[in-house]
């Protein structure tokens, strides 16, 4: 009965619910104008959705604020985080406590953000972990990037300044600072500070061996 009453109150306030019978509000949900909430979403604690926010199906949002015009796609989990305006999250994104996203940030599928600030218009679209980090504006974080924040005893921060391009499969071993305008080549392990406007890479030699024969499976 309580959930039905909550759903009816949201509808009266102008919120669009894909199915009023399939929403679960376990705390306080404050919505602006023209908010859309798809089915099977769970809201816990104090949650604020600003104007024109769209929440996809099967999302869990706990103790968070989401700015105007932001789209949250399916199966995204947000906990004790703040999201700016016109951001795009998910599907399958996870914002853990302390995540603070500025306007127009993209956090895509299977990206986890924890105790990190991400600046205006920065993007981490695929398969990355951004933890204990300060990311500037206009940064592109390639697929498979990891901030290596834990040394086995203590957590350390990674600082990525504005307009950095982080290539795929990069490991940033904290504490480390990447200067403004840096390009990091794919597959690089960064363990020292990188001066601004430089290219960071680990030199490797690619070898193509001729005459190689693949192993053959032995028959029983």
mmCIF file of N, CA and C in Angstrom, residues 24-29 42-46:
data_model
loop_
_atom_site.group_PDB
_atom_site.id
_atom_site.type_symbol
_atom_site.label_atom_id
_atom_site.label_comp_id
_atom_site.label_asym_id
_atom_site.label_seq_id
_atom_site.Cartn_x
_atom_site.Cartn_y
_atom_site.Cartn_z
ATOM 1 N N UNK A 24 10.293 0.910 -6.300
ATOM 2 C CA UNK A 24 10.475 0.653 -4.873
ATOM 3 C C UNK A 24 11.237 1.830 -4.265
ATOM 4 N N UNK A 25 10.531 2.651 -3.494
ATOM 5 C CA UNK A 25 11.141 3.810 -2.843
ATOM 6 C C UNK A 25 11.264 3.502 -1.357
ATOM 7 N N UNK A 26 12.503 3.370 -0.884
ATOM 8 C CA UNK A 26 12.747 2.973 0.502
ATOM 9 C C UNK A 26 13.278 4.124 1.348
ATOM 10 N N UNK A 27 13.172 5.323 0.815
ATOM 11 C CA UNK A 27 13.622 6.508 1.544
ATOM 12 C C UNK A 27 12.880 7.713 1.019
ATOM 13 N N UNK A 28 13.617 8.768 0.729
ATOM 14 C CA UNK A 28 13.042 10.004 0.209
ATOM 15 C C UNK A 28 13.474 10.191 -1.240
ATOM 16 N N UNK A 29 12.503 10.347 -2.136
ATOM 17 C CA UNK A 29 12.788 10.562 -3.554
ATOM 18 C C UNK A 29 12.186 11.893 -3.970
ATOM 19 N N UNK A 42 15.090 0.796 -7.717
ATOM 20 C CA UNK A 42 15.060 0.874 -6.261
ATOM 21 C C UNK A 42 15.757 2.166 -5.839
ATOM 22 N N UNK A 43 15.100 2.931 -4.975
ATOM 23 C CA UNK A 43 15.660 4.174 -4.451
ATOM 24 C C UNK A 43 15.745 4.056 -2.935
ATOM 25 N N UNK A 44 16.945 4.268 -2.387
ATOM 26 C CA UNK A 44 17.157 4.150 -0.949
ATOM 27 C C UNK A 44 17.789 5.428 -0.414
ATOM 28 N N UNK A 45 17.491 5.762 0.842
ATOM 29 C CA UNK A 45 18.039 6.980 1.423
ATOM 30 C C UNK A 45 17.448 8.208 0.765
ATOM 31 N N UNK A 46 18.190 9.299 0.809
ATOM 32 C CA UNK A 46 17.740 10.558 0.216
ATOM 33 C C UNK A 46 18.267 10.668 -1.206
#
